[in-house]
């Protein structure tokens, strides 16, 4: 049946209707979630929430932190890898991304460089090497000499596979000393063991160690960063004795692979405005961390360098988690 000629004329006269752009085309148009692999209340969680608060003001949408703990950080990483690549789900990725591929290769991401899209740096955190005050050493060279004179007699604490554990293994390798690892469940337990003399040395975050150092219950020997720490200016770095030594925990934001470049640029720009602000830098310093600016290329460089470094340390030490 042919349409009526009059109807055809009416249809032809109708104007072309242009639909308005969808709200989701303008980023950001709704809250952003940062997935954090660490438990609430710890240093990493505090830093992630501080960053989210500042990002909220910088980017113009609420930024929230969601904790997904477990699987040696792989649960959080996997959640972001599987999220829609639209910039609304980000990962607070840390040094674990550089450690797990060698230490626990079955965990995801197996290749973070290819499975996550870097956005920008957030911070880095150094550790203080402190010892049981019953030991005669008062400097790092004296400690190394004492350890060489007593091979295998000293032990240290740390959670297996963390930066503090691997930093001590790297110290042993670089200094040519032999010590025994005594695994523990975290910084608080390690500090108690050190104060009681059940272990002889430990790398620990300054926030955890400061009170003990001021009370004389432990003795600081060196910092794991390349520069001295502002609130421990008299404590030299390990690098002053062993050139090139550096062991830091870092955090960076990552997005799912396939996230549009303009979206990543928007988040990276807002993040840099946060990390470069004096207020944020001062607040991070209060919890023993150093704000670090940098875009996707800086994250890639840090991740690649640490993956190679920790891979060597793990392989040479023969560390296993199975």
mmCIF file of C-alpha atoms in Angstrom:
data_model
loop_
_atom_site.group_PDB
_atom_site.id
_atom_site.type_symbol
_atom_site.label_atom_id
_atom_site.label_comp_id
_atom_site.label_asym_id
_atom_site.label_seq_id
_atom_site.Cartn_x
_atom_site.Cartn_y
_atom_site.Cartn_z
ATOM 1 C CA UNK A 1 0.000 0.000 0.000
ATOM 2 C CA UNK A 2 1.410 3.361 -1.034
ATOM 3 C CA UNK A 3 1.471 6.196 1.573
ATOM 4 C CA UNK A 4 -0.850 9.093 0.972
ATOM 5 C CA UNK A 5 0.961 11.907 -0.928
ATOM 6 C CA UNK A 6 -0.103 14.410 1.676
ATOM 7 C CA UNK A 7 1.441 12.400 4.489
ATOM 8 C CA UNK A 8 4.707 12.123 2.575
ATOM 9 C CA UNK A 9 4.818 15.883 2.335
ATOM 10 C CA UNK A 10 4.224 16.273 6.056
ATOM 11 C CA UNK A 11 7.019 13.848 6.922
ATOM 12 C CA UNK A 12 9.417 15.568 4.549
ATOM 13 C CA UNK A 13 8.711 18.899 6.180
ATOM 14 C CA UNK A 14 9.587 17.710 9.678
ATOM 15 C CA UNK A 15 12.872 19.311 10.905
ATOM 16 C CA UNK A 16 15.887 17.141 11.722
ATOM 17 C CA UNK A 17 15.995 16.744 15.507
ATOM 18 C CA UNK A 18 19.474 16.921 17.074
ATOM 19 C CA UNK A 19 19.694 15.164 20.413
ATOM 20 C CA UNK A 20 21.663 16.918 23.171
ATOM 21 C CA UNK A 21 25.082 15.540 24.056
ATOM 22 C CA UNK A 22 24.980 12.892 26.758
ATOM 23 C CA UNK A 23 26.000 14.011 30.208
ATOM 24 C CA UNK A 24 28.664 11.324 30.409
ATOM 25 C CA UNK A 25 30.477 12.888 27.438
ATOM 26 C CA UNK A 26 31.648 15.722 29.688
ATOM 27 C CA UNK A 27 34.253 14.423 32.140
ATOM 28 C CA UNK A 28 33.869 14.467 35.050
ATOM 29 C CA UNK A 29 30.107 14.598 35.468
ATOM 30 C CA UNK A 30 29.764 12.312 38.509
ATOM 31 C CA UNK A 31 31.840 11.077 41.497
ATOM 32 C CA UNK A 32 35.162 9.337 40.975
ATOM 33 C CA UNK A 33 36.252 6.326 43.038
ATOM 34 C CA UNK A 34 39.863 5.550 43.940
ATOM 35 C CA UNK A 35 40.325 1.871 44.823
ATOM 36 C CA UNK A 36 42.873 1.411 47.616
ATOM 37 C CA UNK A 37 44.401 -1.999 48.383
ATOM 38 C CA UNK A 38 45.301 -1.197 51.989
ATOM 39 C CA UNK A 39 43.311 -1.275 55.217
ATOM 40 C CA UNK A 40 41.618 1.825 56.582
ATOM 41 C CA UNK A 41 43.609 3.860 59.070
ATOM 42 C CA UNK A 42 47.111 3.005 57.839
ATOM 43 C CA UNK A 43 49.582 5.468 56.358
ATOM 44 C CA UNK A 44 48.739 4.516 52.774
ATOM 45 C CA UNK A 45 45.000 4.845 53.402
ATOM 46 C CA UNK A 46 45.426 8.208 55.138
ATOM 47 C CA UNK A 47 47.458 9.468 52.178
ATOM 48 C CA UNK A 48 44.900 8.191 49.663
ATOM 49 C CA UNK A 49 42.034 9.942 51.481
ATOM 50 C CA UNK A 50 44.007 13.162 51.831
ATOM 51 C CA UNK A 51 44.668 13.066 48.084
ATOM 52 C CA UNK A 52 41.019 12.323 47.307
ATOM 53 C CA UNK A 53 39.865 15.279 49.401
ATOM 54 C CA UNK A 54 42.192 17.656 47.571
ATOM 55 C CA UNK A 55 41.281 16.168 44.175
ATOM 56 C CA UNK A 56 37.609 16.801 44.879
ATOM 57 C CA UNK A 57 38.254 20.538 44.940
ATOM 58 C CA UNK A 58 40.693 20.446 42.021
ATOM 59 C CA UNK A 59 38.578 18.414 39.608
ATOM 60 C CA UNK A 60 35.106 19.681 40.520
ATOM 61 C CA UNK A 61 33.518 16.333 41.415
ATOM 62 C CA UNK A 62 33.545 14.281 44.590
ATOM 63 C CA UNK A 63 36.456 11.822 44.743
ATOM 64 C CA UNK A 64 35.973 8.870 47.105
ATOM 65 C CA UNK A 65 38.269 6.115 48.405
ATOM 66 C CA UNK A 66 37.104 2.510 48.507
ATOM 67 C CA UNK A 67 39.219 -0.069 50.328
ATOM 68 C CA UNK A 68 39.531 -3.502 48.735
ATOM 69 C CA UNK A 69 42.084 -5.340 50.813
ATOM 70 C CA UNK A 70 43.606 -8.752 50.102
ATOM 71 C CA UNK A 71 45.438 -10.843 47.562
ATOM 72 C CA UNK A 72 48.693 -8.932 48.093
ATOM 73 C CA UNK A 73 46.953 -5.879 46.527
ATOM 74 C CA UNK A 74 45.737 -7.900 43.504
ATOM 75 C CA UNK A 75 42.047 -7.658 44.481
ATOM 76 C CA UNK A 76 42.130 -3.878 44.162
ATOM 77 C CA UNK A 77 44.204 -3.972 40.964
ATOM 78 C CA UNK A 78 41.901 -6.512 39.328
ATOM 79 C CA UNK A 79 38.817 -4.454 40.197
ATOM 80 C CA UNK A 80 40.263 -1.458 38.350
ATOM 81 C CA UNK A 81 41.494 -3.544 35.411
ATOM 82 C CA UNK A 82 37.938 -4.851 34.937
ATOM 83 C CA UNK A 83 36.218 -1.475 35.416
ATOM 84 C CA UNK A 84 34.744 0.583 32.593
ATOM 85 C CA UNK A 85 37.581 2.661 31.066
ATOM 86 C CA UNK A 86 35.908 6.013 31.587
ATOM 87 C CA UNK A 87 38.029 7.628 34.304
ATOM 88 C CA UNK A 88 35.526 7.126 37.110
ATOM 89 C CA UNK A 89 37.389 4.183 38.669
ATOM 90 C CA UNK A 90 41.073 4.657 39.498
ATOM 91 C CA UNK A 91 43.677 2.633 41.375
ATOM 92 C CA UNK A 92 45.905 3.914 44.154
ATOM 93 C CA UNK A 93 48.763 1.747 42.937
ATOM 94 C CA UNK A 94 51.929 1.351 44.995
ATOM 95 C CA UNK A 95 55.348 -0.285 44.847
ATOM 96 C CA UNK A 96 53.581 -3.668 45.071
ATOM 97 C CA UNK A 97 52.956 -3.348 41.325
ATOM 98 C CA UNK A 98 56.740 -3.479 40.835
ATOM 99 C CA UNK A 99 57.258 -6.336 43.316
ATOM 100 C CA UNK A 100 54.453 -8.810 42.617
ATOM 101 C CA UNK A 101 55.354 -9.723 39.003
ATOM 102 C CA UNK A 102 58.561 -11.375 40.251
ATOM 103 C CA UNK A 103 57.545 -12.387 43.765
ATOM 104 C CA UNK A 104 54.011 -13.612 43.036
ATOM 105 C CA UNK A 105 53.685 -13.920 39.258
ATOM 106 C CA UNK A 106 50.314 -15.675 39.439
ATOM 107 C CA UNK A 107 48.650 -12.532 40.748
ATOM 108 C CA UNK A 108 47.125 -9.891 38.512
ATOM 109 C CA UNK A 109 48.323 -7.709 36.992
ATOM 110 C CA UNK A 110 51.132 -9.904 35.720
ATOM 111 C CA UNK A 111 52.419 -7.027 33.599
ATOM 112 C CA UNK A 112 51.246 -3.709 35.108
ATOM 113 C CA UNK A 113 52.920 -1.733 32.323
ATOM 114 C CA UNK A 114 50.543 -3.316 29.804
ATOM 115 C CA UNK A 115 47.478 -3.931 31.973
ATOM 116 C CA UNK A 116 47.025 -0.548 33.675
ATOM 117 C CA UNK A 117 47.118 2.996 32.304
ATOM 118 C CA UNK A 118 49.314 5.319 34.421
ATOM 119 C CA UNK A 119 47.867 8.701 35.353
ATOM 120 C CA UNK A 120 50.246 10.489 37.722
ATOM 121 C CA UNK A 121 52.517 10.265 40.748
ATOM 122 C CA UNK A 122 51.180 10.948 44.254
ATOM 123 C CA UNK A 123 53.977 10.473 46.794
ATOM 124 C CA UNK A 124 57.080 8.590 47.857
ATOM 125 C CA UNK A 125 58.000 7.508 51.354
ATOM 126 C CA UNK A 126 61.400 6.642 52.806
ATOM 127 C CA UNK A 127 62.249 4.345 55.710
ATOM 128 C CA UNK A 128 64.572 4.745 58.640
ATOM 129 C CA UNK A 129 66.997 1.936 59.444
ATOM 130 C CA UNK A 130 67.042 1.636 63.211
ATOM 131 C CA UNK A 131 68.599 -0.943 65.480
ATOM 132 C CA UNK A 132 68.295 -2.427 68.949
ATOM 133 C CA UNK A 133 70.302 -0.061 71.187
ATOM 134 C CA UNK A 134 72.088 -2.998 72.832
ATOM 135 C CA UNK A 135 74.229 -3.333 69.707
ATOM 136 C CA UNK A 136 77.532 -1.429 69.807
ATOM 137 C CA UNK A 137 77.134 0.176 66.365
ATOM 138 C CA UNK A 138 76.317 3.896 66.194
ATOM 139 C CA UNK A 139 76.770 4.428 62.467
ATOM 140 C CA UNK A 140 75.929 2.391 59.390
ATOM 141 C CA UNK A 141 79.599 1.603 58.612
ATOM 142 C CA UNK A 142 80.010 0.340 62.186
ATOM 143 C CA UNK A 143 76.877 -1.769 61.850
ATOM 144 C CA UNK A 144 78.106 -3.290 58.579
ATOM 145 C CA UNK A 145 81.476 -4.059 60.172
ATOM 146 C CA UNK A 146 79.746 -5.688 63.156
ATOM 147 C CA UNK A 147 77.525 -7.790 60.871
ATOM 148 C CA UNK A 148 80.550 -8.944 58.872
ATOM 149 C CA UNK A 149 82.294 -9.942 62.088
ATOM 150 C CA UNK A 150 79.197 -11.928 63.186
ATOM 151 C CA UNK A 151 77.839 -13.524 59.973
ATOM 152 C CA UNK A 152 74.305 -14.829 60.374
ATOM 153 C CA UNK A 153 74.069 -13.738 64.016
ATOM 154 C CA UNK A 154 71.849 -10.705 63.362
ATOM 155 C CA UNK A 155 68.231 -10.813 62.297
ATOM 156 C CA UNK A 156 65.698 -8.321 61.018
ATOM 157 C CA UNK A 157 61.919 -8.068 60.800
ATOM 158 C CA UNK A 158 59.424 -7.248 58.089
ATOM 159 C CA UNK A 159 56.388 -8.472 56.207
ATOM 160 C CA UNK A 160 57.577 -10.819 53.452
ATOM 161 C CA UNK A 161 57.527 -9.185 50.036
ATOM 162 C CA UNK A 162 57.098 -5.601 51.212
ATOM 163 C CA UNK A 163 59.489 -2.769 50.462
ATOM 164 C CA UNK A 164 60.907 -2.836 54.014
ATOM 165 C CA UNK A 165 61.724 -6.539 53.654
ATOM 166 C CA UNK A 166 63.290 -6.125 50.229
ATOM 167 C CA UNK A 167 65.171 -3.010 51.340
ATOM 168 C CA UNK A 168 66.917 -5.043 54.011
ATOM 169 C CA UNK A 169 67.735 -7.779 51.518
ATOM 170 C CA UNK A 170 69.171 -5.149 49.189
ATOM 171 C CA UNK A 171 71.232 -3.722 52.051
ATOM 172 C CA UNK A 172 72.660 -7.171 52.734
ATOM 173 C CA UNK A 173 73.500 -7.674 49.061
ATOM 174 C CA UNK A 174 75.127 -4.254 48.627
ATOM 175 C CA UNK A 175 77.035 -4.370 51.930
ATOM 176 C CA UNK A 176 78.085 -8.002 51.619
ATOM 177 C CA UNK A 177 76.596 -9.026 54.968
ATOM 178 C CA UNK A 178 74.460 -11.965 56.063
ATOM 179 C CA UNK A 179 71.389 -11.601 58.267
ATOM 180 C CA UNK A 180 68.306 -13.702 58.971
ATOM 181 C CA UNK A 181 64.770 -12.547 58.144
ATOM 182 C CA UNK A 182 62.154 -12.889 60.892
ATOM 183 C CA UNK A 183 58.734 -12.356 59.270
ATOM 184 C CA UNK A 184 56.106 -10.388 61.156
ATOM 185 C CA UNK A 185 52.597 -9.091 60.500
ATOM 186 C CA UNK A 186 53.317 -5.382 60.295
ATOM 187 C CA UNK A 187 55.104 -2.282 61.519
ATOM 188 C CA UNK A 188 53.676 -2.271 65.061
ATOM 189 C CA UNK A 189 54.711 -5.869 65.727
ATOM 190 C CA UNK A 190 58.142 -5.280 64.219
ATOM 191 C CA UNK A 191 58.701 -2.237 66.409
ATOM 192 C CA UNK A 192 57.857 -4.154 69.585
ATOM 193 C CA UNK A 193 60.201 -6.974 68.551
ATOM 194 C CA UNK A 194 62.987 -4.467 67.913
ATOM 195 C CA UNK A 195 62.526 -2.654 71.220
ATOM 196 C CA UNK A 196 62.612 -5.985 73.060
ATOM 197 C CA UNK A 197 65.718 -7.181 71.217
ATOM 198 C CA UNK A 198 63.953 -10.109 69.561
ATOM 199 C CA UNK A 199 65.199 -8.673 66.262
ATOM 200 C CA UNK A 200 68.281 -6.501 65.844
ATOM 201 C CA UNK A 201 67.319 -4.081 63.063
ATOM 202 C CA UNK A 202 64.466 -2.950 60.912
ATOM 203 C CA UNK A 203 63.513 -0.524 58.167
ATOM 204 C CA UNK A 204 60.426 1.359 59.327
ATOM 205 C CA UNK A 205 58.391 4.393 58.326
ATOM 206 C CA UNK A 206 59.498 7.510 60.211
ATOM 207 C CA UNK A 207 55.993 8.012 61.598
ATOM 208 C CA UNK A 208 56.163 4.586 63.245
ATOM 209 C CA UNK A 209 59.759 4.958 64.422
ATOM 210 C CA UNK A 210 60.004 8.582 65.623
ATOM 211 C CA UNK A 211 58.635 8.133 69.155
ATOM 212 C CA UNK A 212 60.861 5.110 69.755
ATOM 213 C CA UNK A 213 63.913 7.008 68.502
ATOM 214 C CA UNK A 214 63.215 10.038 70.678
ATOM 215 C CA UNK A 215 62.755 7.801 73.727
ATOM 216 C CA UNK A 216 66.050 6.033 73.016
ATOM 217 C CA UNK A 217 64.361 2.650 72.724
ATOM 218 C CA UNK A 218 65.878 2.208 69.259
ATOM 219 C CA UNK A 219 68.790 3.920 67.475
ATOM 220 C CA UNK A 220 68.606 5.434 63.982
ATOM 221 C CA UNK A 221 71.453 4.660 61.596
ATOM 222 C CA UNK A 222 70.330 5.718 58.119
ATOM 223 C CA UNK A 223 67.486 6.694 55.775
ATOM 224 C CA UNK A 224 66.560 4.584 52.750
ATOM 225 C CA UNK A 225 66.011 7.636 50.502
ATOM 226 C CA UNK A 226 68.658 9.458 48.481
ATOM 227 C CA UNK A 227 68.116 12.639 50.485
ATOM 228 C CA UNK A 228 67.998 13.146 54.237
ATOM 229 C CA UNK A 229 64.603 13.596 55.822
ATOM 230 C CA UNK A 230 63.623 17.079 57.029
ATOM 231 C CA UNK A 231 62.432 15.858 60.439
ATOM 232 C CA UNK A 232 65.500 13.617 60.898
ATOM 233 C CA UNK A 233 68.212 15.897 59.441
ATOM 234 C CA UNK A 234 71.046 14.344 61.450
ATOM 235 C CA UNK A 235 70.358 10.835 60.174
ATOM 236 C CA UNK A 236 72.482 10.148 57.063
ATOM 237 C CA UNK A 237 71.253 8.162 54.091
ATOM 238 C CA UNK A 238 72.296 4.617 53.266
ATOM 239 C CA UNK A 239 73.511 6.042 49.953
ATOM 240 C CA UNK A 240 76.133 8.075 51.789
ATOM 241 C CA UNK A 241 77.752 4.742 52.682
ATOM 242 C CA UNK A 242 76.531 2.610 49.763
ATOM 243 C CA UNK A 243 76.271 4.947 46.723
ATOM 244 C CA UNK A 244 73.129 4.551 44.634
ATOM 245 C CA UNK A 245 71.100 2.835 47.339
ATOM 246 C CA UNK A 246 67.434 3.837 47.353
ATOM 247 C CA UNK A 247 64.381 2.007 48.687
ATOM 248 C CA UNK A 248 61.135 3.959 48.804
ATOM 249 C CA UNK A 249 57.459 3.178 48.857
ATOM 250 C CA UNK A 250 55.549 5.159 46.217
ATOM 251 C CA UNK A 251 51.962 5.681 45.177
ATOM 252 C CA UNK A 252 50.588 6.636 41.774
ATOM 253 C CA UNK A 253 47.115 6.724 40.243
ATOM 254 C CA UNK A 254 46.256 4.279 37.468
ATOM 255 C CA UNK A 255 43.207 3.870 35.215
ATOM 256 C CA UNK A 256 41.880 0.903 33.232
ATOM 257 C CA UNK A 257 43.499 0.308 29.864
ATOM 258 C CA UNK A 258 41.505 2.055 27.148
ATOM 259 C CA UNK A 259 40.671 5.134 29.205
ATOM 260 C CA UNK A 260 40.570 8.080 26.750
ATOM 261 C CA UNK A 261 43.679 10.245 26.705
ATOM 262 C CA UNK A 262 41.749 13.487 27.393
ATOM 263 C CA UNK A 263 40.287 11.915 30.531
ATOM 264 C CA UNK A 264 43.708 10.830 31.763
ATOM 265 C CA UNK A 265 45.064 14.307 31.026
ATOM 266 C CA UNK A 266 42.253 15.908 33.018
ATOM 267 C CA UNK A 267 42.911 13.747 36.077
ATOM 268 C CA UNK A 268 46.686 14.097 35.743
ATOM 269 C CA UNK A 269 46.430 17.882 35.563
ATOM 270 C CA UNK A 270 44.194 18.054 38.624
ATOM 271 C CA UNK A 271 46.476 15.658 40.498
ATOM 272 C CA UNK A 272 49.567 17.743 39.731
ATOM 273 C CA UNK A 273 47.828 20.869 41.001
ATOM 274 C CA UNK A 274 47.263 18.985 44.264
ATOM 275 C CA UNK A 275 50.750 17.525 44.689
ATOM 276 C CA UNK A 276 52.396 20.853 43.852
ATOM 277 C CA UNK A 277 50.438 22.811 46.471
ATOM 278 C CA UNK A 278 52.327 23.796 49.615
ATOM 279 C CA UNK A 279 49.414 22.884 51.842
ATOM 280 C CA UNK A 280 49.308 19.323 50.512
ATOM 281 C CA UNK A 281 53.089 18.960 50.688
ATOM 282 C CA UNK A 282 53.113 20.132 54.302
ATOM 283 C CA UNK A 283 50.307 17.763 55.253
ATOM 284 C CA UNK A 284 52.037 14.808 53.609
ATOM 285 C CA UNK A 285 55.278 15.659 55.413
ATOM 286 C CA UNK A 286 53.393 15.411 58.706
ATOM 287 C CA UNK A 287 52.700 11.734 58.003
ATOM 288 C CA UNK A 288 56.260 11.062 56.841
ATOM 289 C CA UNK A 289 55.683 11.201 53.083
ATOM 290 C CA UNK A 290 56.932 13.405 50.255
ATOM 291 C CA UNK A 291 54.453 14.630 47.661
ATOM 292 C CA UNK A 292 55.644 13.796 44.154
ATOM 293 C CA UNK A 293 54.377 15.338 40.931
ATOM 294 C CA UNK A 294 54.549 13.736 37.515
ATOM 295 C CA UNK A 295 52.382 12.495 34.669
ATOM 296 C CA UNK A 296 51.972 9.111 32.947
ATOM 297 C CA UNK A 297 55.541 9.007 31.613
ATOM 298 C CA UNK A 298 56.958 9.593 35.091
ATOM 299 C CA UNK A 299 54.861 6.745 36.479
ATOM 300 C CA UNK A 300 56.061 4.428 33.701
ATOM 301 C CA UNK A 301 59.688 5.313 34.426
ATOM 302 C CA UNK A 302 59.331 4.705 38.171
ATOM 303 C CA UNK A 303 57.439 1.443 37.666
ATOM 304 C CA UNK A 304 59.928 0.096 35.129
ATOM 305 C CA UNK A 305 62.974 0.994 37.246
ATOM 306 C CA UNK A 306 61.520 -0.520 40.428
ATOM 307 C CA UNK A 307 60.328 -3.661 38.653
ATOM 308 C CA UNK A 308 63.874 -4.287 37.407
ATOM 309 C CA UNK A 309 65.469 -3.404 40.757
ATOM 310 C CA UNK A 310 63.194 -5.466 42.998
ATOM 311 C CA UNK A 311 63.233 -8.315 40.496
ATOM 312 C CA UNK A 312 67.015 -8.542 40.890
ATOM 313 C CA UNK A 313 66.818 -8.351 44.691
ATOM 314 C CA UNK A 314 64.152 -11.074 44.894
ATOM 315 C CA UNK A 315 65.966 -13.358 42.476
ATOM 316 C CA UNK A 316 69.384 -12.963 44.138
ATOM 317 C CA UNK A 317 67.916 -13.489 47.613
ATOM 318 C CA UNK A 318 65.905 -16.508 46.474
ATOM 319 C CA UNK A 319 62.745 -15.167 48.155
ATOM 320 C CA UNK A 320 59.651 -17.319 47.709
ATOM 321 C CA UNK A 321 56.091 -16.930 48.941
ATOM 322 C CA UNK A 322 54.719 -20.378 48.037
#
